[in-house]
Short mmCIF file of C-alpha atoms in Angstrom, two decimals:
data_model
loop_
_atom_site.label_atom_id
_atom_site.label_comp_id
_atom_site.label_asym_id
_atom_site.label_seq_id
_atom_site.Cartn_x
_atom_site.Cartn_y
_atom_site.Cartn_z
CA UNK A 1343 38.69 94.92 -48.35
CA UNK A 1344 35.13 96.15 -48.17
CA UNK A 1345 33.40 95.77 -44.82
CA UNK A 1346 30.10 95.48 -46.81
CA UNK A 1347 28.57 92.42 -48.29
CA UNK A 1348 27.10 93.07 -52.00
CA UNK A 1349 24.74 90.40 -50.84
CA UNK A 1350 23.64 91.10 -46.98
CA UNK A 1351 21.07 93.57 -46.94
CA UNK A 1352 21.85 97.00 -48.26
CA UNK A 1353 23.19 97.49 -51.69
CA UNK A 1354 26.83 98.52 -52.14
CA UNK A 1355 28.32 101.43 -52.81
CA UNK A 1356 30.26 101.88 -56.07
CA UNK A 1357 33.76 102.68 -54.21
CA UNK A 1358 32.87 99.13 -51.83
CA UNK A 1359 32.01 97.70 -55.58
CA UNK A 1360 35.36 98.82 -57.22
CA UNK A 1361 37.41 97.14 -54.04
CA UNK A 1362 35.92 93.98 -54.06
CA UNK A 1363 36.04 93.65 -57.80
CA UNK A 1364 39.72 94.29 -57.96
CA UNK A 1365 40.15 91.46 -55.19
CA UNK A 1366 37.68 89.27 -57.03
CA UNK A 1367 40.07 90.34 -60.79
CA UNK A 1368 43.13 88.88 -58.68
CA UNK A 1369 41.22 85.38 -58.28
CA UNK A 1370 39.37 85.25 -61.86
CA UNK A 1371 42.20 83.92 -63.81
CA UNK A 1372 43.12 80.26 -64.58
CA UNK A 1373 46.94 80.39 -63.86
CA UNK A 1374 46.23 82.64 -60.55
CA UNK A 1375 43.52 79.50 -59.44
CA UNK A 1376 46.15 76.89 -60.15
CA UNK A 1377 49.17 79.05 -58.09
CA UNK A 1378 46.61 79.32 -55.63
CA UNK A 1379 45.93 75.66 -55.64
CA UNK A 1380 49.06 74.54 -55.83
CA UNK A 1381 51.06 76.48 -52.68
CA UNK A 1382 47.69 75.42 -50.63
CA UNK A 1383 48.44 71.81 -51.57
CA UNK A 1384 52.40 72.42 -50.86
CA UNK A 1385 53.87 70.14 -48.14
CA UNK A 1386 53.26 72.88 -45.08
CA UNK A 1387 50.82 74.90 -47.17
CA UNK A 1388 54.10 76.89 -48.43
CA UNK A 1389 55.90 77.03 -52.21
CA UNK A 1390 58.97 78.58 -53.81
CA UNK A 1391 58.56 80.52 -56.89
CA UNK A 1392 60.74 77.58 -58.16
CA UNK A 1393 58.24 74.75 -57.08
CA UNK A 1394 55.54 76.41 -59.03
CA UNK A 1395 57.00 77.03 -62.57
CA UNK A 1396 57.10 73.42 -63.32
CA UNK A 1397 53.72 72.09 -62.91
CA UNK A 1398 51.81 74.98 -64.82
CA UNK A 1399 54.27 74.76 -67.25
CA UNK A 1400 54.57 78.38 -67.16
CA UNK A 1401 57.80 81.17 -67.91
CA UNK A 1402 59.07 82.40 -64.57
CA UNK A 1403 58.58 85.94 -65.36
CA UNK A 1404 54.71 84.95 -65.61
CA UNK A 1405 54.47 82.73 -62.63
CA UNK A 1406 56.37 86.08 -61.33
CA UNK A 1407 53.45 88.02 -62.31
CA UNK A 1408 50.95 86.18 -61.28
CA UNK A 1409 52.32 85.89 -57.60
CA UNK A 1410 53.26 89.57 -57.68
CA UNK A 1411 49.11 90.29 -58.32
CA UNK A 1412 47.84 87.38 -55.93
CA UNK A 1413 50.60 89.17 -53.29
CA UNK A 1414 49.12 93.19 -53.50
CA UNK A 1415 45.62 91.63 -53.15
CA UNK A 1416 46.59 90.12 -49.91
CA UNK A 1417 45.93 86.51 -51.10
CA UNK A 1418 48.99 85.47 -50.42
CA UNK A 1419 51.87 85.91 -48.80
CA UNK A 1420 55.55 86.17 -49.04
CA UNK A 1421 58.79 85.36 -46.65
CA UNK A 1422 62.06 85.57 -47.83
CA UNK A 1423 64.51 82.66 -45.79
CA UNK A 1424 67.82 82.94 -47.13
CA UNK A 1425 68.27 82.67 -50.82
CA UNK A 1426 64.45 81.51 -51.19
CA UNK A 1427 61.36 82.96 -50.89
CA UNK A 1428 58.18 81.23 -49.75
CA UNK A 1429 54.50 81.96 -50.72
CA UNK A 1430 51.46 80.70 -48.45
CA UNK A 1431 47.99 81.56 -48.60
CA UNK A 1432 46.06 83.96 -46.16
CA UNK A 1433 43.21 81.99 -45.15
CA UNK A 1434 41.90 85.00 -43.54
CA UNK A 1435 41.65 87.15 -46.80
CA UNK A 1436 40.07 83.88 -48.77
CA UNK A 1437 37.61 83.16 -46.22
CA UNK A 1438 36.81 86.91 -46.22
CA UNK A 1439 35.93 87.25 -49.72
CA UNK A 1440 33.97 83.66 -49.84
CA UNK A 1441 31.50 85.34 -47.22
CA UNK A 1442 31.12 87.92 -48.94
CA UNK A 1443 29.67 85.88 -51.73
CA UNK A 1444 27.70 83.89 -49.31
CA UNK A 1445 23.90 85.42 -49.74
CA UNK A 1446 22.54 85.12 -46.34
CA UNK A 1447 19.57 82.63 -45.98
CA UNK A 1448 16.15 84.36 -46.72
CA UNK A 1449 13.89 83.91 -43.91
CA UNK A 1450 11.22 83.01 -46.02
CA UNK A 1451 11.34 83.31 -49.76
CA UNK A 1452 7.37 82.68 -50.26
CA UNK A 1453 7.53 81.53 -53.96
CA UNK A 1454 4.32 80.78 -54.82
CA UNK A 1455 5.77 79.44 -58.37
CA UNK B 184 30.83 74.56 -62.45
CA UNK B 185 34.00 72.34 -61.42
CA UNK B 186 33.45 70.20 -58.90
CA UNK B 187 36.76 70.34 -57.46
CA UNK B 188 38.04 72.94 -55.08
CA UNK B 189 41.07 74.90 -55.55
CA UNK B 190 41.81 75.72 -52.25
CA UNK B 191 41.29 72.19 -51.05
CA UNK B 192 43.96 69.09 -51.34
CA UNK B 193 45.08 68.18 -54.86
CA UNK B 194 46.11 70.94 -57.42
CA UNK B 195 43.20 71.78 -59.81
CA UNK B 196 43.57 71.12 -63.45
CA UNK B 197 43.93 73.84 -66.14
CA UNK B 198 40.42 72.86 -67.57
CA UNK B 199 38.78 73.11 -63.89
CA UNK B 200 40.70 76.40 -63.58
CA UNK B 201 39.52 77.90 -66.75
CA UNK B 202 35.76 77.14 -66.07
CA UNK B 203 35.72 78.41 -62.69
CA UNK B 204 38.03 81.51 -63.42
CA UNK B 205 35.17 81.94 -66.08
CA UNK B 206 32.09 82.07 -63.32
CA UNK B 207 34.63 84.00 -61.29
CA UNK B 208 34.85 86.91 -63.96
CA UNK B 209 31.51 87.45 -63.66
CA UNK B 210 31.64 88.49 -60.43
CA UNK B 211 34.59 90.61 -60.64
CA UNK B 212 33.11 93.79 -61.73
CA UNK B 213 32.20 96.36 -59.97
CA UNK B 214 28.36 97.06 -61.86
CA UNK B 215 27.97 93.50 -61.72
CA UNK B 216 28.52 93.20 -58.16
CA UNK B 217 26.08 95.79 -57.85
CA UNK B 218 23.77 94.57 -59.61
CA UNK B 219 23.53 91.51 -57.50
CA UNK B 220 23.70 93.33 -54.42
CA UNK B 221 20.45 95.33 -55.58
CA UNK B 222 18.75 91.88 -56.88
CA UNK B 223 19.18 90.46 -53.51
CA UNK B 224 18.06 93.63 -51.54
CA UNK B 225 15.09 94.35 -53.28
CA UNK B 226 11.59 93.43 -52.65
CA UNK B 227 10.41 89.71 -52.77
CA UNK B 228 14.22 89.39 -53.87
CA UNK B 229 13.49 89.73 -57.20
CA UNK B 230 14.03 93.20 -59.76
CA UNK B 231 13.17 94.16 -63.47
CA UNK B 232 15.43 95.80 -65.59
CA UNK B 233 14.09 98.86 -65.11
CA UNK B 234 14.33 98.61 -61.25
CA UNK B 235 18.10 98.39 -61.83
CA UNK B 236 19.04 101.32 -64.11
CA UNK B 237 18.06 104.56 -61.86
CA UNK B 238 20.14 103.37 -58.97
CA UNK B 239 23.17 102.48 -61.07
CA UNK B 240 23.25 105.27 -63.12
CA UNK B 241 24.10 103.18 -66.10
CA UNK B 242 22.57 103.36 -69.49
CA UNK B 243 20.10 100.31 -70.13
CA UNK B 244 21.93 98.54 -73.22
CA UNK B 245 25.00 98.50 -70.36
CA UNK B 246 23.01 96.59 -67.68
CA UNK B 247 21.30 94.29 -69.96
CA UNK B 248 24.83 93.40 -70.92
CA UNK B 249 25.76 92.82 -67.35
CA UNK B 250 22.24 90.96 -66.83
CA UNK B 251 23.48 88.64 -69.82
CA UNK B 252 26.45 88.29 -68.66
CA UNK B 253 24.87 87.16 -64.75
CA UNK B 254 22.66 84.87 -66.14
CA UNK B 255 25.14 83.03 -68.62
CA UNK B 256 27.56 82.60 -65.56
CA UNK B 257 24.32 81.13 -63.77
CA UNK B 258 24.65 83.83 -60.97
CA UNK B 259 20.85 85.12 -61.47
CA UNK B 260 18.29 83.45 -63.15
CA UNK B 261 14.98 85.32 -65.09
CA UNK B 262 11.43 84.64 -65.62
CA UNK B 263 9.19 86.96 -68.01
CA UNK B 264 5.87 87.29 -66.75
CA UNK B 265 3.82 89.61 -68.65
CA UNK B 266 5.41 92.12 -70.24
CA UNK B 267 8.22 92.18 -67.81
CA UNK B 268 11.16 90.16 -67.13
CA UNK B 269 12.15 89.81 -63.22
CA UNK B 270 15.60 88.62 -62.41
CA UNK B 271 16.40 87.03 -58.95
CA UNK B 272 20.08 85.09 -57.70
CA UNK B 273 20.64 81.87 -57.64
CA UNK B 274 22.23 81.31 -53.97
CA UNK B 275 23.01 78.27 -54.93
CA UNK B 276 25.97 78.79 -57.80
CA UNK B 277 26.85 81.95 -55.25
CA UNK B 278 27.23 79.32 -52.39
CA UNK B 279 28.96 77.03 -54.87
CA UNK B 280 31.77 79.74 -55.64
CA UNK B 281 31.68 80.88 -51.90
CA UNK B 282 32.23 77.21 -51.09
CA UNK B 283 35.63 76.85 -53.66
CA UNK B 284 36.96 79.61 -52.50
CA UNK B 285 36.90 78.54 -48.71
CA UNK B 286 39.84 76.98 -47.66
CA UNK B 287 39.69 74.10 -45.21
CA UNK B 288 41.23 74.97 -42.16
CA UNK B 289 44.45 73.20 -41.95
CA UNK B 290 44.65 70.26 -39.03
CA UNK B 291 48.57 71.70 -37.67
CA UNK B 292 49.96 74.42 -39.44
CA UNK B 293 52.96 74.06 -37.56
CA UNK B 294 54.15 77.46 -37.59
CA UNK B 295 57.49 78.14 -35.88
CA UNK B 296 57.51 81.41 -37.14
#
């Protein structure tokens, strides 16, 4: 993940652009939002790959998919307990990428429209 | 925008999903995000067109695509005055998305683990 906010100061680099775009591509797709959505509103925060078919009325191998992309950009995840395997957020990597998008406050913005 | 949040309490609906997935896309590319990263950092916090090709390298029928594509997502907002047409962000839908995307910090996570 890029240390540097696109909207703090500076302007980003393409490389820091790329990184945080592919994070952001892991996040901008409806099925991805409502996996997301769903293990965070799992009884302990955590969900089976099993739990998650149902509700989005999804195939496995595409609920499959979808965890396997939200997984390599460190949105979520896994644990493997016996015969199951569990997916939880990562707080951490969520909150990281929602300050990213948060544009500092401008001191003062003097709009004299 | 949907005014429900993925990341907090019940599971978002596939309409809510697909409209925020949409705003999301917008962000999730890399010109894009530097595009708003030079909007914000420059002067008065505001930038033509023209102040936005040189640094980007890009061809100006590309970033007026990405421009379009900003300002339908309601990410940046313009104003012609004169001949020229100044674009600026709109913290606020930023902030918005920031805001969905922040998880509320669980009360007892309860982790034995």
């Amino acid at each position: 993940m890029p240390a540097v906010s696109p909207l703090a100061g500076e302007p980003i680099k393409r490389a820091d652009a790329d990184e945080l775009a592919g994070v952001l591509k892991a996040f901008a797709d409806p099925a991805r939002l409502q996996l997301l959505s769903l293990i965070q509103s799992a009884p302990q925060g955590e969900a089976s790959a099993s739990d998650l078919i149902a509700p989005l009325n999804l195939s496995q191998p595409t609920v499959s998919h979808h965890l396997r992309i939200l997984t390599e950009a460190g949105l979520i995840e896994r644990e493997k307990r016996g015969v199951w395997t569990y997916y939880r957020l990562v707080p951490s990597a969520i909150a990281a990428i929602a300050d990213l998008l948060t544009p500092p406050r401008k001191r003062t913005t003097k709009s004299a429209r």
